[in-house]
Short mmCIF file of C-alpha atoms and ligand atoms in Angstrom, two decimals:
data_model
loop_
_atom_site.label_atom_id
_atom_site.label_comp_id
_atom_site.label_asym_id
_atom_site.label_seq_id
_atom_site.Cartn_x
_atom_site.Cartn_y
_atom_site.Cartn_z
CA MET A 1 0.00 0.00 0.00
CA GLU A 2 3.09 2.25 -0.23
CA ALA A 3 1.98 3.49 -3.63
CA LEU A 4 -1.37 4.41 -2.23
CA SER A 5 0.08 6.50 0.57
CA ARG A 6 2.32 8.27 -1.94
CA ALA A 7 -0.71 8.96 -4.07
CA ARG A 8 -2.45 10.34 -1.02
CA GLU A 9 0.47 12.70 -0.34
CA HIS A 10 0.35 13.88 -3.95
CA SER A 11 -3.38 14.25 -4.09
CA ALA A 12 -3.54 16.95 -1.43
CA GLU A 13 -2.02 19.39 -3.89
CA SER A 14 -2.48 20.01 -7.54
CA PRO A 15 -5.25 19.11 -9.96
CA ILE A 16 -4.19 17.48 -13.20
CA LEU A 17 -7.72 17.57 -14.62
CA GLU A 18 -10.77 19.62 -13.76
CA LEU A 19 -14.12 18.84 -15.34
CA ARG A 20 -16.55 21.71 -15.22
CA GLY A 21 -20.16 21.12 -16.17
CA LEU A 22 -19.11 18.40 -18.61
CA THR A 23 -21.96 17.09 -20.73
CA MET A 24 -22.23 14.45 -23.41
CA HIS A 25 -25.69 14.23 -24.91
CA PHE A 26 -26.34 11.86 -27.79
CA PRO A 27 -29.14 13.00 -30.07
CA ILE A 28 -32.00 10.60 -30.73
CA GLY A 29 -33.19 10.67 -34.34
CA GLY A 30 -36.56 9.76 -35.77
CA GLY A 31 -38.03 13.18 -36.52
CA PHE A 32 -38.77 14.57 -39.98
CA PHE A 33 -35.68 14.85 -42.18
CA GLY A 34 -33.68 12.94 -39.56
CA ARG A 35 -34.09 15.70 -37.02
CA ALA A 36 -33.24 14.91 -33.40
CA THR A 37 -36.29 14.33 -31.25
CA GLY A 38 -34.47 14.17 -27.96
CA ALA A 39 -31.15 13.26 -26.41
CA VAL A 40 -29.64 10.61 -24.22
CA ARG A 41 -28.00 12.58 -21.44
CA ALA A 42 -25.15 10.14 -20.84
CA VAL A 43 -23.02 12.70 -19.01
CA ASP A 44 -25.07 15.51 -17.59
CA GLY A 45 -23.07 18.32 -16.02
CA VAL A 46 -20.16 16.62 -14.26
CA ASP A 47 -17.92 18.72 -12.02
CA LEU A 48 -14.91 16.74 -10.90
CA THR A 49 -11.28 17.45 -9.99
CA VAL A 50 -8.65 14.76 -10.46
CA GLN A 51 -5.54 15.40 -8.36
CA ASP A 52 -2.07 14.78 -9.70
CA GLY A 53 -0.79 11.37 -8.58
CA GLU A 54 -4.04 10.04 -7.17
CA ALA A 55 -6.07 7.00 -8.13
CA LEU A 56 -9.69 8.05 -8.46
CA GLY A 57 -12.37 5.44 -8.97
CA ILE A 58 -15.57 6.15 -10.88
CA VAL A 59 -18.30 3.67 -10.01
CA GLY A 60 -21.94 3.12 -10.83
CA GLU A 61 -24.12 0.51 -12.46
CA THR A 62 -24.20 -0.14 -16.20
CA GLY A 63 -25.70 2.84 -18.05
CA CYS A 64 -24.78 5.43 -15.40
CA GLY A 65 -22.49 7.26 -17.85
CA LYS A 66 -19.11 6.34 -16.40
CA THR A 67 -17.72 4.83 -19.62
CA THR A 68 -18.96 7.80 -21.65
CA LEU A 69 -17.25 10.11 -19.16
CA GLY A 70 -13.98 8.20 -19.63
CA ARG A 71 -14.35 8.38 -23.39
CA CYS A 72 -14.85 12.12 -23.23
CA ILE A 73 -11.71 12.46 -21.12
CA VAL A 74 -9.59 10.58 -23.66
CA ARG A 75 -11.42 12.49 -26.39
CA ALA A 76 -12.80 9.41 -28.08
CA TYR A 77 -15.99 11.52 -27.91
CA ASP A 78 -16.22 15.27 -28.36
CA PRO A 79 -18.15 16.53 -25.31
CA THR A 80 -21.30 18.49 -26.13
CA GLY A 81 -20.75 21.00 -23.34
CA GLY A 82 -18.56 22.05 -20.42
CA GLN A 83 -14.82 22.14 -19.96
CA MET A 84 -12.02 19.66 -19.31
CA LEU A 85 -9.17 21.75 -17.94
CA TYR A 86 -5.99 19.71 -18.22
CA ARG A 87 -2.70 20.80 -16.66
CA GLN A 88 0.01 19.85 -19.13
CA HIS A 89 3.50 18.61 -18.31
CA GLY A 90 4.92 22.15 -18.43
CA GLY A 91 2.13 23.51 -16.18
CA ALA A 92 0.06 25.25 -18.87
CA VAL A 93 -3.68 24.57 -18.65
CA VAL A 94 -5.66 23.70 -21.78
CA ASP A 95 -9.34 22.96 -22.28
CA ALA A 96 -9.12 19.42 -23.60
CA ALA A 97 -12.82 19.50 -24.55
CA THR A 98 -12.10 21.86 -27.42
CA LEU A 99 -8.60 20.89 -28.57
CA GLY A 100 -8.13 20.70 -32.34
CA LYS A 101 -6.53 17.81 -34.19
CA ASN A 102 -2.91 18.93 -33.82
CA GLU A 103 -3.18 19.85 -30.15
CA LEU A 104 -4.97 16.59 -29.45
CA LYS A 105 -1.89 14.66 -30.50
CA SER A 106 0.18 15.96 -27.58
CA TYR A 107 -2.82 15.59 -25.20
CA ARG A 108 -3.17 11.96 -26.19
CA ARG A 109 0.49 11.44 -25.49
CA GLU A 110 -0.06 12.37 -21.87
CA VAL A 111 -3.54 10.88 -21.40
CA ARG A 112 -3.84 7.18 -22.29
CA VAL A 113 -6.51 4.53 -21.95
CA ILE A 114 -6.60 0.84 -21.03
CA PHE A 115 -9.72 -0.89 -22.33
CA GLN A 116 -11.80 -3.56 -20.69
CA ASP A 117 -11.46 -6.52 -22.92
CA PRO A 118 -7.89 -7.73 -23.46
CA TYR A 119 -9.20 -10.14 -26.12
CA ALA A 120 -10.96 -7.57 -28.29
CA SER A 121 -8.66 -4.58 -27.79
CA LEU A 122 -5.53 -6.14 -29.32
CA ASN A 123 -5.20 -6.60 -33.07
CA PRO A 124 -4.67 -10.35 -33.59
CA ARG A 125 -2.58 -9.70 -36.73
CA MET A 126 -0.01 -7.55 -34.97
CA THR A 127 2.99 -8.75 -32.96
CA LEU A 128 3.79 -7.36 -29.53
CA LEU A 129 6.45 -5.21 -31.15
CA GLN A 130 3.85 -3.67 -33.45
CA ILE A 131 1.14 -3.33 -30.81
CA VAL A 132 3.27 -1.78 -28.09
CA GLY A 133 5.53 0.10 -30.51
CA GLU A 134 2.77 1.65 -32.62
CA PRO A 135 2.23 4.77 -30.45
CA LEU A 136 6.00 5.38 -30.42
CA LYS A 137 6.07 5.20 -34.21
CA VAL A 138 2.96 7.33 -34.71
CA HIS A 139 4.37 10.05 -32.47
CA GLY A 140 7.76 9.86 -34.23
CA ILE A 141 9.58 8.91 -31.03
CA ALA A 142 11.44 5.77 -32.08
CA THR A 143 11.97 3.46 -35.04
CA GLY A 144 14.11 0.43 -35.90
CA LYS A 145 16.47 -0.87 -33.26
CA GLU A 146 15.62 1.84 -30.76
CA LEU A 147 11.90 1.01 -31.07
CA GLU A 148 12.64 -2.63 -30.40
CA GLU A 149 14.70 -1.80 -27.32
CA ARG A 150 11.98 0.45 -25.95
CA VAL A 151 9.29 -2.16 -26.49
CA ALA A 152 11.46 -4.82 -24.83
CA GLU A 153 11.91 -2.50 -21.84
CA LEU A 154 8.15 -1.87 -21.63
CA LEU A 155 7.46 -5.61 -21.72
CA ARG A 156 9.92 -6.12 -18.87
CA LYS A 157 8.23 -3.35 -16.94
CA VAL A 158 4.84 -5.07 -17.09
CA GLY A 159 6.28 -8.47 -16.24
CA LEU A 160 6.42 -10.00 -19.74
CA ARG A 161 9.51 -11.59 -21.25
CA PRO A 162 11.09 -9.46 -23.99
CA GLU A 163 11.81 -12.65 -25.98
CA TYR A 164 8.07 -12.71 -26.76
CA ILE A 165 8.33 -9.49 -28.76
CA ARG A 166 7.51 -11.18 -32.10
CA ARG A 167 4.61 -13.25 -30.84
CA TYR A 168 0.96 -12.55 -31.55
CA PRO A 169 -1.73 -11.88 -28.90
CA HIS A 170 -3.36 -15.33 -29.30
CA ALA A 171 -0.28 -16.87 -27.68
CA PHE A 172 -1.04 -15.14 -24.38
CA SER A 173 -3.48 -15.61 -21.51
CA GLY A 174 -6.07 -12.97 -20.53
CA GLY A 175 -3.87 -11.54 -17.79
CA GLU A 176 -0.84 -11.41 -20.12
CA ARG A 177 -2.91 -9.67 -22.78
CA GLN A 178 -3.97 -7.05 -20.29
CA ARG A 179 -0.27 -6.57 -19.46
CA ILE A 180 0.31 -6.00 -23.19
CA SER A 181 -2.47 -3.36 -23.19
CA ILE A 182 -0.86 -1.71 -20.18
CA ALA A 183 2.57 -1.71 -21.89
CA ARG A 184 0.98 -0.02 -24.90
CA ALA A 185 -0.75 2.55 -22.67
CA LEU A 186 2.56 3.29 -20.93
CA SER A 187 4.64 3.46 -24.10
CA LEU A 188 4.44 7.25 -24.41
CA GLY A 189 5.14 7.94 -20.73
CA PRO A 190 1.62 9.16 -19.89
CA ARG A 191 0.68 11.24 -16.84
CA LEU A 192 -2.98 10.24 -16.67
CA VAL A 193 -4.23 6.73 -17.42
CA VAL A 194 -7.94 6.05 -17.82
CA ALA A 195 -8.60 2.38 -17.13
CA ASP A 196 -12.11 1.36 -18.22
CA GLU A 197 -13.11 -1.90 -16.51
CA ALA A 198 -9.48 -2.90 -17.01
CA VAL A 199 -9.68 -6.02 -14.85
CA SER A 200 -13.35 -6.99 -15.24
CA ALA A 201 -12.73 -9.68 -17.83
CA LEU A 202 -10.03 -11.39 -15.76
CA ASP A 203 -10.41 -14.11 -13.18
CA VAL A 204 -9.86 -13.24 -9.54
CA SER A 205 -6.21 -14.25 -9.08
CA VAL A 206 -5.11 -12.59 -12.34
CA ARG A 207 -7.12 -9.51 -11.38
CA ALA A 208 -5.09 -9.15 -8.18
CA GLN A 209 -1.84 -9.42 -10.16
CA ILE A 210 -2.89 -6.69 -12.60
CA LEU A 211 -4.04 -4.41 -9.78
CA ASN A 212 -0.70 -4.92 -8.03
CA LEU A 213 1.06 -4.11 -11.28
CA LEU A 214 -0.97 -0.90 -11.71
CA GLU A 215 -0.14 0.05 -8.14
CA ASP A 216 3.60 -0.57 -8.64
CA LEU A 217 3.64 1.37 -11.91
CA GLN A 218 1.96 4.27 -10.19
CA ALA A 219 4.66 4.36 -7.55
CA GLU A 220 7.42 4.19 -10.17
CA GLY A 221 6.06 6.67 -12.63
CA ALA A 222 3.97 9.14 -10.58
CA LEU A 223 0.96 8.18 -12.68
CA THR A 224 -2.56 9.40 -12.08
CA TYR A 225 -5.32 6.82 -12.55
CA LEU A 226 -8.95 7.23 -13.34
CA LEU A 227 -10.38 3.79 -12.75
CA ILE A 228 -13.81 3.24 -14.24
CA THR A 229 -15.52 0.17 -12.88
CA HIS A 230 -18.75 -1.34 -11.63
CA ASP A 231 -16.73 -3.36 -9.12
CA LEU A 232 -16.41 -1.59 -5.80
CA SER A 233 -13.81 -4.04 -4.53
CA VAL A 234 -11.44 -2.94 -7.32
CA VAL A 235 -11.79 0.68 -6.23
CA ASP A 236 -11.25 -0.34 -2.64
CA TYR A 237 -8.02 -2.03 -3.64
CA LEU A 238 -6.43 0.75 -5.64
CA CYS A 239 -8.15 4.10 -5.28
CA ASN A 240 -7.68 6.78 -2.68
CA ARG A 241 -10.93 8.52 -3.71
CA VAL A 242 -14.14 7.43 -5.32
CA ALA A 243 -16.82 9.23 -7.32
CA VAL A 244 -20.23 7.54 -7.55
CA MET A 245 -22.17 8.22 -10.75
CA TYR A 246 -25.90 7.98 -11.28
CA LEU A 247 -27.73 8.98 -14.47
CA GLY A 248 -24.81 10.98 -15.84
CA ARG A 249 -24.07 12.87 -12.62
CA ILE A 250 -21.72 12.52 -9.67
CA VAL A 251 -23.86 11.86 -6.59
CA GLU A 252 -21.09 11.19 -4.09
CA LEU A 253 -17.37 12.02 -4.02
CA ALA A 254 -15.16 11.11 -1.09
CA PRO A 255 -11.99 9.40 0.12
CA THR A 256 -12.63 5.70 -0.49
CA GLN A 257 -12.58 4.77 3.18
CA SER A 258 -15.04 7.50 4.09
CA ALA A 259 -17.41 6.59 1.24
CA TYR A 260 -17.36 2.87 2.06
CA GLU A 261 -17.58 3.08 5.83
CA ASP A 262 -19.89 6.06 6.06
CA PRO A 263 -21.77 6.63 2.78
CA GLN A 264 -23.72 9.85 2.55
CA HIS A 265 -25.92 9.04 -0.45
CA PRO A 266 -28.60 6.31 -0.53
CA TYR A 267 -27.42 5.14 -3.96
CA THR A 268 -23.90 4.50 -2.61
CA GLU A 269 -25.43 2.58 0.29
CA ALA A 270 -27.36 0.40 -2.18
CA LEU A 271 -24.21 -0.26 -4.25
CA LEU A 272 -22.18 -1.16 -1.16
CA SER A 273 -24.81 -3.54 0.11
CA ALA A 274 -24.40 -5.56 -3.08
CA ILE A 275 -20.66 -6.26 -2.54
CA PRO A 276 -20.31 -10.05 -2.21
CA ILE A 277 -19.30 -11.21 1.27
CA PRO A 278 -17.63 -14.63 1.52
CA ASP A 279 -18.13 -14.92 5.30
CA PRO A 280 -21.71 -16.28 5.81
CA ARG A 281 -22.01 -14.75 9.32
CA GLU A 282 -21.11 -11.30 8.02
CA ARG A 283 -23.35 -11.92 4.99
CA ASN A 284 -26.32 -12.69 7.23
CA ARG A 285 -25.61 -9.68 9.39
CA ARG A 286 -25.48 -7.35 6.47
CA GLN A 287 -28.78 -6.91 4.79
CA ARG A 288 -28.81 -6.17 1.12
CA ILE A 289 -30.29 -2.73 0.61
CA LYS A 290 -32.18 -2.73 -2.59
CA SER A 291 -32.92 0.27 -4.67
CA SER A 292 -36.18 -0.53 -6.36
CA GLY A 293 -36.56 -0.76 -10.11
CA GLU A 294 -34.24 -0.34 -13.03
CA LEU A 295 -32.05 2.59 -13.96
CA PRO A 296 -34.47 5.12 -15.53
CA ASP A 297 -34.25 5.99 -19.22
CA PRO A 298 -31.45 8.59 -19.53
CA SER A 299 -33.29 10.30 -22.42
CA LYS A 300 -36.09 11.34 -20.06
CA GLN A 301 -35.45 14.22 -17.74
CA ILE A 302 -36.39 13.51 -14.14
CA ALA A 303 -37.58 16.39 -12.02
CA GLY A 304 -36.04 16.72 -8.57
CA CYS A 305 -33.46 14.22 -7.35
CA PRO A 306 -32.56 11.84 -10.20
CA PHE A 307 -32.57 8.95 -7.68
CA HIS A 308 -35.99 9.68 -6.17
CA THR A 309 -37.82 7.09 -8.30
CA ARG A 310 -35.77 4.34 -6.67
CA CYS A 311 -34.75 5.76 -3.33
CA ALA A 312 -36.03 4.11 -0.14
CA TYR A 313 -35.68 7.38 1.78
CA ALA A 314 -37.37 9.74 -0.71
CA ARG A 315 -39.70 12.42 0.62
CA ASP A 316 -41.97 14.85 -1.21
CA VAL A 317 -39.30 17.48 -1.76
CA CYS A 318 -37.09 14.91 -3.56
CA ALA A 319 -39.55 14.82 -6.48
CA THR A 320 -39.34 18.56 -7.08
CA GLU A 321 -35.98 19.92 -5.93
CA THR A 322 -32.69 18.73 -7.37
CA PRO A 323 -30.02 18.30 -4.69
CA LEU A 324 -26.64 19.79 -5.51
CA LEU A 325 -23.36 18.01 -4.90
CA ARG A 326 -22.19 19.69 -1.70
CA PRO A 327 -19.70 19.08 1.12
CA VAL A 328 -21.31 17.09 3.93
CA LYS A 329 -18.19 16.05 5.86
CA SER A 330 -14.50 16.86 5.57
CA GLY A 331 -13.50 15.99 1.96
CA HIS A 332 -16.81 14.18 1.47
CA TRP A 333 -19.45 15.46 -0.97
CA ALA A 334 -22.94 14.17 -1.63
CA ALA A 335 -25.97 15.21 -3.68
CA CYS A 336 -28.78 14.34 -1.26
CA HIS A 337 -31.10 16.67 0.65
CA PHE A 338 -30.95 14.48 3.74
CA SER A 339 -27.34 13.26 4.02
CA GLU A 340 -26.95 14.69 7.53
CA GLU A 341 -30.20 13.11 8.77
CA LEU A 342 -29.92 9.65 7.28
CA SER A 343 -27.95 6.98 9.02
CA LEU A 344 -26.76 4.95 6.06
CA GLU A 345 -25.01 1.62 6.32
CA GLY A 346 -21.49 1.24 4.96
CA VAL A 347 -19.16 -1.72 4.85
CA GLY A 348 -17.05 -2.35 7.94
CA ALA A 349 -13.35 -3.05 8.17
CA THR A 350 -12.65 -6.67 7.28
CA GLY A 351 -9.28 -6.20 5.50
CA GLY A 352 -8.01 -4.29 2.47
CA THR A 353 -8.03 -0.54 2.09
CA THR A 354 -11.44 -0.22 3.65
CA GLY A 355 -12.12 -3.87 4.18
CA ALA A 356 -14.49 -4.48 1.33
CA VAL A 357 -12.27 -6.52 -0.93
CA PRO A 358 -13.05 -10.16 -0.41
CA ALA A 359 -13.35 -10.82 -4.13
CA ILE A 360 -9.72 -9.90 -4.86
CA ARG A 361 -7.69 -11.31 -1.99
FE1 LIG B 401 -33.13 9.90 -1.82
FE2 LIG B 401 -34.17 12.33 -1.58
FE3 LIG B 401 -31.61 11.96 -1.02
FE4 LIG B 401 -32.46 11.85 -3.53
S1 LIG B 401 -32.47 13.63 -2.19
S2 LIG B 401 -31.08 10.44 -2.58
S3 LIG B 401 -34.46 10.89 -3.29
S4 LIG B 401 -33.38 11.08 0.05
#
């Protein structure tokens, strides 16, 4: 956990990325002449600061907008509104939401992504040398012998043997393929790595290895991670802070321990109650707190609190007034009218960063 404490030291200081009112709305067609008749509000006004050197987890159920948010940050999507203020290596701040093609090239050198599926994200016709070396070639950093040496070094760094440099992805296991993806993401010496469900497709023991690797790489290279996942135990393992997303908005933002042990938003409580517990006594003690119903249609605007249609604690005001994300405890923000009144159940200390990691250990 040394890397984590270093990240915590770092994170007190300087933001590397500040999202201000970020939106990503996808138009829905079907009107006359293909006109939009509405929009899916996948990301709907996100304000979020990512501190240099920290590991920040973004969690929420499928369809909450977390993957779209990650894609906006790496500029796979062009956000439809708001700002993404990125502090570059030299200290200058740029709005990454509006960067043009040429400026994007240097942004993408510093901000890299690791995708979920190590089977689908690697081109089966390319060797490791080509896969990992491609970004170095595209950015004109290395060719020929130098390229080969750099790729070999990257493979060593992620725990793969450099002798495998001319092999194809099919020769590797899922965990090894994810190491290849990580080597590719690290090839340009990034400062911010967005990992989108990077360990979800892996089995439990391999998952722990990859998380350990990410932790070690962070310590070595002063990396900042944005970890997008539906798995709260992964966040518990690696992240010093966590942002909980619901219907395109951040509803809770806090140090991981504080969010897990003392959640301030009913949605976070519901997510935490679903973490699998291997110990049957603890499992019986902890009641699963259900939020009723499915995630509402993100193309329909909900008046009041976006969670009120599913919230067990909703009162009349929740259907009419939208709660703002506001500080409710030291370093802990929540978007609920009644955070101070509710006594929500978290997960107690049973090991790990907060204790909620049975699935990984
Ligand atoms: Fe539930 Fe109301 Fe809080 Fe929203 S504001 S989370 S509906 S109690």
